[in-house]
Coordinates of C-alpha atoms and ligand atoms in Angstrom, one line a residue:
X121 CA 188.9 -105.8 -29.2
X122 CA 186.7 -103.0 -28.5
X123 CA 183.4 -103.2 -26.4
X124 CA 180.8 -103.4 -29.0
X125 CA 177.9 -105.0 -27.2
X126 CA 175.3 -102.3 -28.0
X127 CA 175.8 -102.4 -31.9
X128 CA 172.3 -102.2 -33.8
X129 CA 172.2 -104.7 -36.3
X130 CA 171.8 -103.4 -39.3
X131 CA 170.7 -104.9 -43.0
X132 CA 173.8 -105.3 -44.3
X133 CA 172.8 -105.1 -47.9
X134 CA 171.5 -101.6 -47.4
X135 CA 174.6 -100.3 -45.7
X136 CA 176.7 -97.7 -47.6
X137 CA 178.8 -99.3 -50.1
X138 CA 182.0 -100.3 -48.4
X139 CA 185.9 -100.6 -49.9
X140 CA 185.7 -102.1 -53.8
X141 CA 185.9 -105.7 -54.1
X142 CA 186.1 -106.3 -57.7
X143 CA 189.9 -106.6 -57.5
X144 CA 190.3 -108.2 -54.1
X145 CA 191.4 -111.8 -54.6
X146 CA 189.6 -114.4 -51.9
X147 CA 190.9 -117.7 -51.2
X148 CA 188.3 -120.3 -49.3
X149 CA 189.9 -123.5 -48.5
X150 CA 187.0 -125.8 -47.3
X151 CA 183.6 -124.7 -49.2
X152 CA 181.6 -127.3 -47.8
X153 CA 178.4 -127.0 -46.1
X154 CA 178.9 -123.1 -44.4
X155 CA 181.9 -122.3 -46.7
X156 CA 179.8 -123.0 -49.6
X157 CA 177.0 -120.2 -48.5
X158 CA 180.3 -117.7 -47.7
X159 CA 181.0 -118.0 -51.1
X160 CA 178.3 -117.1 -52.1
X161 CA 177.7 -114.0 -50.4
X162 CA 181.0 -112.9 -51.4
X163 CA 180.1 -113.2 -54.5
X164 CA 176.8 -111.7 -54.3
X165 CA 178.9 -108.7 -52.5
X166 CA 181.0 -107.7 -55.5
X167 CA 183.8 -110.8 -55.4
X168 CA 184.6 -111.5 -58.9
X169 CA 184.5 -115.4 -59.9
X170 CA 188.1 -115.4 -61.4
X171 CA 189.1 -114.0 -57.9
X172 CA 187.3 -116.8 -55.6
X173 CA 189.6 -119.8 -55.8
X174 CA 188.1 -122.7 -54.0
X175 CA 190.6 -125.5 -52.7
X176 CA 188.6 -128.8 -50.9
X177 CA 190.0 -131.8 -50.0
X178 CA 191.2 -132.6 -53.2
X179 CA 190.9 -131.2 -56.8
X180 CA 188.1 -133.2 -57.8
X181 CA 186.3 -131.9 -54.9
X182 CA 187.5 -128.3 -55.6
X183 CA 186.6 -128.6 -59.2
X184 CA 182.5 -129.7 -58.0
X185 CA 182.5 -127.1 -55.4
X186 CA 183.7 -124.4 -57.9
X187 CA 181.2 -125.3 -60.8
X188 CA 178.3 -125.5 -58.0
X189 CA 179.1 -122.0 -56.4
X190 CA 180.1 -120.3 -59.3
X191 CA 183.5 -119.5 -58.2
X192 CA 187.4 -120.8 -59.4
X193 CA 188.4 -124.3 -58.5
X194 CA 192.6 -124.0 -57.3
X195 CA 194.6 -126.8 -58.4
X196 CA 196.1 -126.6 -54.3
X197 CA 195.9 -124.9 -51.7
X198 CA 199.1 -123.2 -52.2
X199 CA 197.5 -122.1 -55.7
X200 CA 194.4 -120.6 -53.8
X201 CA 196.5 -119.0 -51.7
X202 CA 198.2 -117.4 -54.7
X203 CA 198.0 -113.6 -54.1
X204 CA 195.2 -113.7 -51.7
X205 CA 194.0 -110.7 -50.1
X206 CA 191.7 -112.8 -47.8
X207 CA 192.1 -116.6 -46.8
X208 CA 188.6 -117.9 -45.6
X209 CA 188.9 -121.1 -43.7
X210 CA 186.0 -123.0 -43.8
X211 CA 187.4 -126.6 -42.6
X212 CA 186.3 -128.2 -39.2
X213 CA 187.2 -127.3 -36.4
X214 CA 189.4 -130.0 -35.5
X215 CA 191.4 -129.5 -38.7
X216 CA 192.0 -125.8 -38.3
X217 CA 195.5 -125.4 -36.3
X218 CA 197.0 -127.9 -38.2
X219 CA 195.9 -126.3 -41.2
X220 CA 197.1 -123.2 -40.7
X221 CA 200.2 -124.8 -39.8
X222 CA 200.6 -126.5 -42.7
X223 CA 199.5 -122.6 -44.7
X224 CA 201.6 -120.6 -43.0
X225 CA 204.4 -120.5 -45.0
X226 CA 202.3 -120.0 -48.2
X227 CA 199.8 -116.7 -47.0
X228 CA 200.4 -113.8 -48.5
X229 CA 202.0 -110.9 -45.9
X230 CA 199.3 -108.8 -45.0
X231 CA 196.4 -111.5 -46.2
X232 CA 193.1 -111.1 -44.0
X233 CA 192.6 -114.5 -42.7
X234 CA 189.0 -115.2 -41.8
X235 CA 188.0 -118.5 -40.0
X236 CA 184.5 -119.7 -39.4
X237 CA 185.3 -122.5 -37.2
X238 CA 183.4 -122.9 -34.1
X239 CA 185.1 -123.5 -30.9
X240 CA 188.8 -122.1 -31.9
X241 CA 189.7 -118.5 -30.2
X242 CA 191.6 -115.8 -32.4
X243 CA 194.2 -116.2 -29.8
X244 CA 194.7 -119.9 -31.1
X245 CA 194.8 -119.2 -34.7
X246 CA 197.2 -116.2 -34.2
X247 CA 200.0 -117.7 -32.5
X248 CA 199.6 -120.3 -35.3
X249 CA 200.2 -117.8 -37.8
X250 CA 203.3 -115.3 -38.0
X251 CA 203.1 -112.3 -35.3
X252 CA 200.9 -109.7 -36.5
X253 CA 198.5 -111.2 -39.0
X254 CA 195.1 -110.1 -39.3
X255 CA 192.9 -112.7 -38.1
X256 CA 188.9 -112.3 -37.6
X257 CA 186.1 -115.1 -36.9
X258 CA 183.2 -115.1 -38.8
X259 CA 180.3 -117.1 -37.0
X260 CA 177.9 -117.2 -40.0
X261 CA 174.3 -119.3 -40.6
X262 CA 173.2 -121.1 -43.4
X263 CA 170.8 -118.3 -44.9
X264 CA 173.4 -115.9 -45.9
X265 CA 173.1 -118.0 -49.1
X266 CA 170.1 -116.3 -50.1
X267 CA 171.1 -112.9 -48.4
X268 CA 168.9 -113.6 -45.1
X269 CA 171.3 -114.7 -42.8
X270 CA 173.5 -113.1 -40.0
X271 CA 176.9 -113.0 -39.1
X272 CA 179.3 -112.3 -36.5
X273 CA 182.2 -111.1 -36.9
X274 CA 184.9 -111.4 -33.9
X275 CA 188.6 -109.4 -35.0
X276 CA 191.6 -109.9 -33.8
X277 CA 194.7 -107.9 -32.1
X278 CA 196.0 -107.4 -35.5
X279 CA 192.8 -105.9 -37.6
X280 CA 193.1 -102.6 -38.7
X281 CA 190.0 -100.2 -39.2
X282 CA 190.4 -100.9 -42.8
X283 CA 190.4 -104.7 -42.5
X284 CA 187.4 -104.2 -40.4
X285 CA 185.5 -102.4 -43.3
X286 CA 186.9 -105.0 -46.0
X287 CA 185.5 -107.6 -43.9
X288 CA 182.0 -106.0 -43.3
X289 CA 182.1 -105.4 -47.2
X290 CA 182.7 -108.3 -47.8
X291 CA 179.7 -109.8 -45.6
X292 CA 177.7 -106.9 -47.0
X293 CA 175.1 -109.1 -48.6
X294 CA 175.0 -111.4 -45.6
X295 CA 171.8 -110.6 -44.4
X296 CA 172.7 -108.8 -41.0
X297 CA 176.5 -108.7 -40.2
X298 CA 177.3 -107.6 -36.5
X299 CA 180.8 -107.0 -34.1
X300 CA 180.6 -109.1 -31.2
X301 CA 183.7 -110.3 -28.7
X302 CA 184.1 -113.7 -28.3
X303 CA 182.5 -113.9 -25.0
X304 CA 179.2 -113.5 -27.1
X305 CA 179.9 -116.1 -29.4
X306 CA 178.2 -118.4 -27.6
X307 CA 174.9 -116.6 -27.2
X308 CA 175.1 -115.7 -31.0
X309 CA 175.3 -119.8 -32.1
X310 CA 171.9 -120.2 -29.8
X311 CA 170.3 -117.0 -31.5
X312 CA 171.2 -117.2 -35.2
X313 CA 174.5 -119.7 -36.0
X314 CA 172.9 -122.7 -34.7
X315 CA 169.0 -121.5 -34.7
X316 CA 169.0 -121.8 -38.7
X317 CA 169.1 -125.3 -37.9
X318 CA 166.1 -125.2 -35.2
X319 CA 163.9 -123.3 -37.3
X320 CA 164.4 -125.8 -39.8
X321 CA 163.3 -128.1 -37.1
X322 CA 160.2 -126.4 -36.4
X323 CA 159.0 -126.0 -40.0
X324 CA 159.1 -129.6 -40.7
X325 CA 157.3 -130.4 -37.0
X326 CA 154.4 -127.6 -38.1
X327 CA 154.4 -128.8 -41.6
X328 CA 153.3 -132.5 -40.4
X329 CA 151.0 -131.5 -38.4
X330 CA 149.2 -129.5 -41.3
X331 CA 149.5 -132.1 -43.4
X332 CA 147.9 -134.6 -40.4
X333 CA 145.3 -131.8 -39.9
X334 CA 144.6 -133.0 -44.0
X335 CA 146.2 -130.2 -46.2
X336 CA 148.5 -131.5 -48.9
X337 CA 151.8 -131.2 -48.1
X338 CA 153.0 -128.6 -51.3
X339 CA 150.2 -126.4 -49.8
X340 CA 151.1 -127.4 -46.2
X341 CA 155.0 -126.3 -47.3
X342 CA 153.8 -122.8 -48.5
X343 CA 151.4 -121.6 -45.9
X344 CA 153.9 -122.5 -43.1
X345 CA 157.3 -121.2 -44.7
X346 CA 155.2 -118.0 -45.9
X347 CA 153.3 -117.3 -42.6
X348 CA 156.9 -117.6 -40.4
X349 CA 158.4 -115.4 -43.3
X350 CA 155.6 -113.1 -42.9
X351 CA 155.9 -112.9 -39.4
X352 CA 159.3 -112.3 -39.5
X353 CA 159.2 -109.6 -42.0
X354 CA 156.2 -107.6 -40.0
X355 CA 158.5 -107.8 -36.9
X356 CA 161.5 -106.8 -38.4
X357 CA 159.8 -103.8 -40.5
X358 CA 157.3 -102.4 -37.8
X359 CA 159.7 -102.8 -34.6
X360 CA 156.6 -104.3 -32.6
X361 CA 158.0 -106.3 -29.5
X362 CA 156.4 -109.9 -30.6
X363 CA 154.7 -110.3 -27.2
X364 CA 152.4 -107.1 -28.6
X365 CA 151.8 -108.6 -32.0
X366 CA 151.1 -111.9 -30.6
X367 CA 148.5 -110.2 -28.4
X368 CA 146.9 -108.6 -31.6
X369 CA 146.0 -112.2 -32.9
X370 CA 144.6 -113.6 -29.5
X371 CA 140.8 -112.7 -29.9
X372 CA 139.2 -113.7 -26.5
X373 CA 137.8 -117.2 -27.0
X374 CA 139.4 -117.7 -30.4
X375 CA 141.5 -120.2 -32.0
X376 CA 145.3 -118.7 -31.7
X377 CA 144.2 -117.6 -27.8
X378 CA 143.1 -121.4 -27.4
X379 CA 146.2 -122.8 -29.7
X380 CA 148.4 -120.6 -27.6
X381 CA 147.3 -121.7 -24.3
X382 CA 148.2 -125.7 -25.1
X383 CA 151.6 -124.1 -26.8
X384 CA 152.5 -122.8 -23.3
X385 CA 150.5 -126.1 -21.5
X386 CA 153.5 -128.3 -23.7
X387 CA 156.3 -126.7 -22.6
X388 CA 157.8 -125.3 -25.9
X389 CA 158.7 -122.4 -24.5
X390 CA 160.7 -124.0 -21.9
X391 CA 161.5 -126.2 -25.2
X392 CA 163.1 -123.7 -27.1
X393 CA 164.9 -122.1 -24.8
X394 CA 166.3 -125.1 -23.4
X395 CA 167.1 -126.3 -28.0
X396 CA 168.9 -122.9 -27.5
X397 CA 170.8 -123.2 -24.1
X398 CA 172.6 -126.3 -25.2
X399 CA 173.7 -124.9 -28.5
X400 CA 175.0 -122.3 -26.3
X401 CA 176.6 -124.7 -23.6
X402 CA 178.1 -126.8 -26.4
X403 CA 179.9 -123.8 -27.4
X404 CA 181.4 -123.0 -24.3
X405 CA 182.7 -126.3 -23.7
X406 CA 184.0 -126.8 -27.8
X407 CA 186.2 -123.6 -26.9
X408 CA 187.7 -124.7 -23.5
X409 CA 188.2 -128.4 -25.0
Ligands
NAP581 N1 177.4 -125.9 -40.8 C1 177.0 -124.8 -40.1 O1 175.9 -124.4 -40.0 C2 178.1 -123.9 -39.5 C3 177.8 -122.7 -38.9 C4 178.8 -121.9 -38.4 C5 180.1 -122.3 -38.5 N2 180.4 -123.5 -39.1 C6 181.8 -123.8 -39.2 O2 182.1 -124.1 -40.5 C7 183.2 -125.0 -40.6 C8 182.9 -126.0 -41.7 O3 181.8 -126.8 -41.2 P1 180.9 -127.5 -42.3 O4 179.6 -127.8 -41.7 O5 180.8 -126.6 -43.5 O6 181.8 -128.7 -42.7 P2 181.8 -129.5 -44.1 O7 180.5 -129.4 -44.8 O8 182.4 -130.9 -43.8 O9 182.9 -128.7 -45.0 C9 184.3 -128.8 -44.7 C10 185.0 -128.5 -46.0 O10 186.4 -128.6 -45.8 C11 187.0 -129.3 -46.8 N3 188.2 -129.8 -46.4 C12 188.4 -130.9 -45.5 N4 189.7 -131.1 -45.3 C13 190.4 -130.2 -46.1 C14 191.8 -129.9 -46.3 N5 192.7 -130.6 -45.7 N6 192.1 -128.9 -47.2 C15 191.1 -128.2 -47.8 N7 189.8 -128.4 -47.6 C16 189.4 -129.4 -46.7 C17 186.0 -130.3 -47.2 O11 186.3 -130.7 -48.5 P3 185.7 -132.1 -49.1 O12 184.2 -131.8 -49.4 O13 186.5 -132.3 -50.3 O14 185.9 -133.1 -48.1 C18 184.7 -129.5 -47.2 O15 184.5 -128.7 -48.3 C19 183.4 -125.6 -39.2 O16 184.6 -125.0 -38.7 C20 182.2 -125.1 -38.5 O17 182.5 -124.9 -37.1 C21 179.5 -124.3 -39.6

């Protein structure tokens, strides 16, 4: 893989318009909790329904997870893999080798296959699979569903230039989508796979607390998920480093200068970075396991 630490990230959904996706055909076996937002941004990126087959851990599974998503439920797994242009596996960790074992025989020559499992190197799913297939790991987060997410994208010794397009295409309505080796995989869990989860965390903790400081919780809800959206957004438009803007709402003596003071007093900095650490460190050891 080439070195391609210094990429910008860029919005994926305002990136040229990539390779055409209305005829690709996209098999995801395993839509469940992070294979169910995949398929929706492929859809959302030009993925025709008929062409998503979904194949769970049985049909009736399939069939809930198709009519949910808006995709195809596959009868099998050797149906899904019918034809497929791109095999997304979205099963746990755990399950992956034997899976692709057990697939081998049935993928398509030439299929991209695209795993999202944590913890399982491209080296390991490729000498599961038959010498030269394209393999690429996807490290995604939960808000791609809604086309604010970020992805990772790690390829293989087999991925052309034009599988790397299809792919980036085909997370083109991801949110952000981003190259990175696999010794940055860990560092991308603790700043965006596994931090969807944290900031989840932290909305419910500052939503309590405005509803103990007496607001209702609906309005409670909205002023907390719009403010951190809001904040977000002015970041991420203006470029201002966030120490800058956060020194633009510190008026001396005031409330946010007084708020911050017990924010830094309670150790959630050292909190954070510590939630983020062990995402990180649980990554590393998940891959040498
Ligand atoms: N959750 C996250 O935020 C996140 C983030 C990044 C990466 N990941 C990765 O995403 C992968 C899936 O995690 P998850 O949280 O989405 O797990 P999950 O919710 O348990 O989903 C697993 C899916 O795999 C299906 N499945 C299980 N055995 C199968 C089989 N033999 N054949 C076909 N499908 C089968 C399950 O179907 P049934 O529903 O029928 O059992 C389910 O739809 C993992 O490898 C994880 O490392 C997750």
């Amino acid at each position: 893989m080439d070195d391609s630490t210094a990429q910008t990230p860029e919005r994926t959904a305002e990136a040229t318009a990539g390779p055409e996706l209305a005829d690709l055909r996209v098999a995801v076996i395993g839509a469940g909790n992070m294979g169910g937002p995949v398929v929706r941004t492929l859809l959302a990126a030009g993925v025709r329904p008929a062409h998503l087959r979904i194949a769970n851990s049985g049909p009736a599974s399939s069939e809930r997870a198709a009519a949910e998503l808006g995709a195809t439920a596959a009868a099998s797994r050797t149906e899904a893999l019918e034809d497929a242009d791109v095999v997304v596996l979205g099963v746990k960790p755990y399950q992956i080798l034997d899976l692709v074992a057990e697939l081998r025989g049935d993928l398509p020559a030439g299929a991209v296959v695209v795993s999202l499992a944590a913890g399982i190197t491209l080296a390991q799913i490729e000498q599961a699979l038959p010498e030269g297939s394209p393999v690429v790991r996807a490290m995604p987060n939960t808000p791609i569903s809604v086309g604010e997410g970020a992805v990772g994208l790690m390829r293989g010794t087999a991925v052309t230039a034009a599988q790397r397009e299809l792919v980036h295409a085909l997370f083109s309505h991801a949110g952000v989508a981003v190259d990175i080796t696999e010794d940055q995989v860990h560092a991308f869990i603790a700043a965006a796979g596994s931090l969807a989860g944290f900031a989840f965390a932290i909305i419910e903790a500052m939503t309590e607390e405005a509803v103990r400081q007496g607001l209702k919780r609906d309005l409670a809800d909205a002023l907390v998920q719009q403010t951190l959206r809001g904040a977000a957004t002015m970041l991420l438009e203006s470029g201002t480093h966030p120490a800058l803007a956060k020194a633009g709402v510190c008026s001396p003596g005031g409330t946010t200068a007084e708020g911050y003071a017990a924010f830094e007093r309670e150790g959630v900095r050292a909190g954070l970075a510590a939630t983020m650490a062990a995402a990180a460190e649980r990554s590393r050891q998940l891959t040498e396991d």
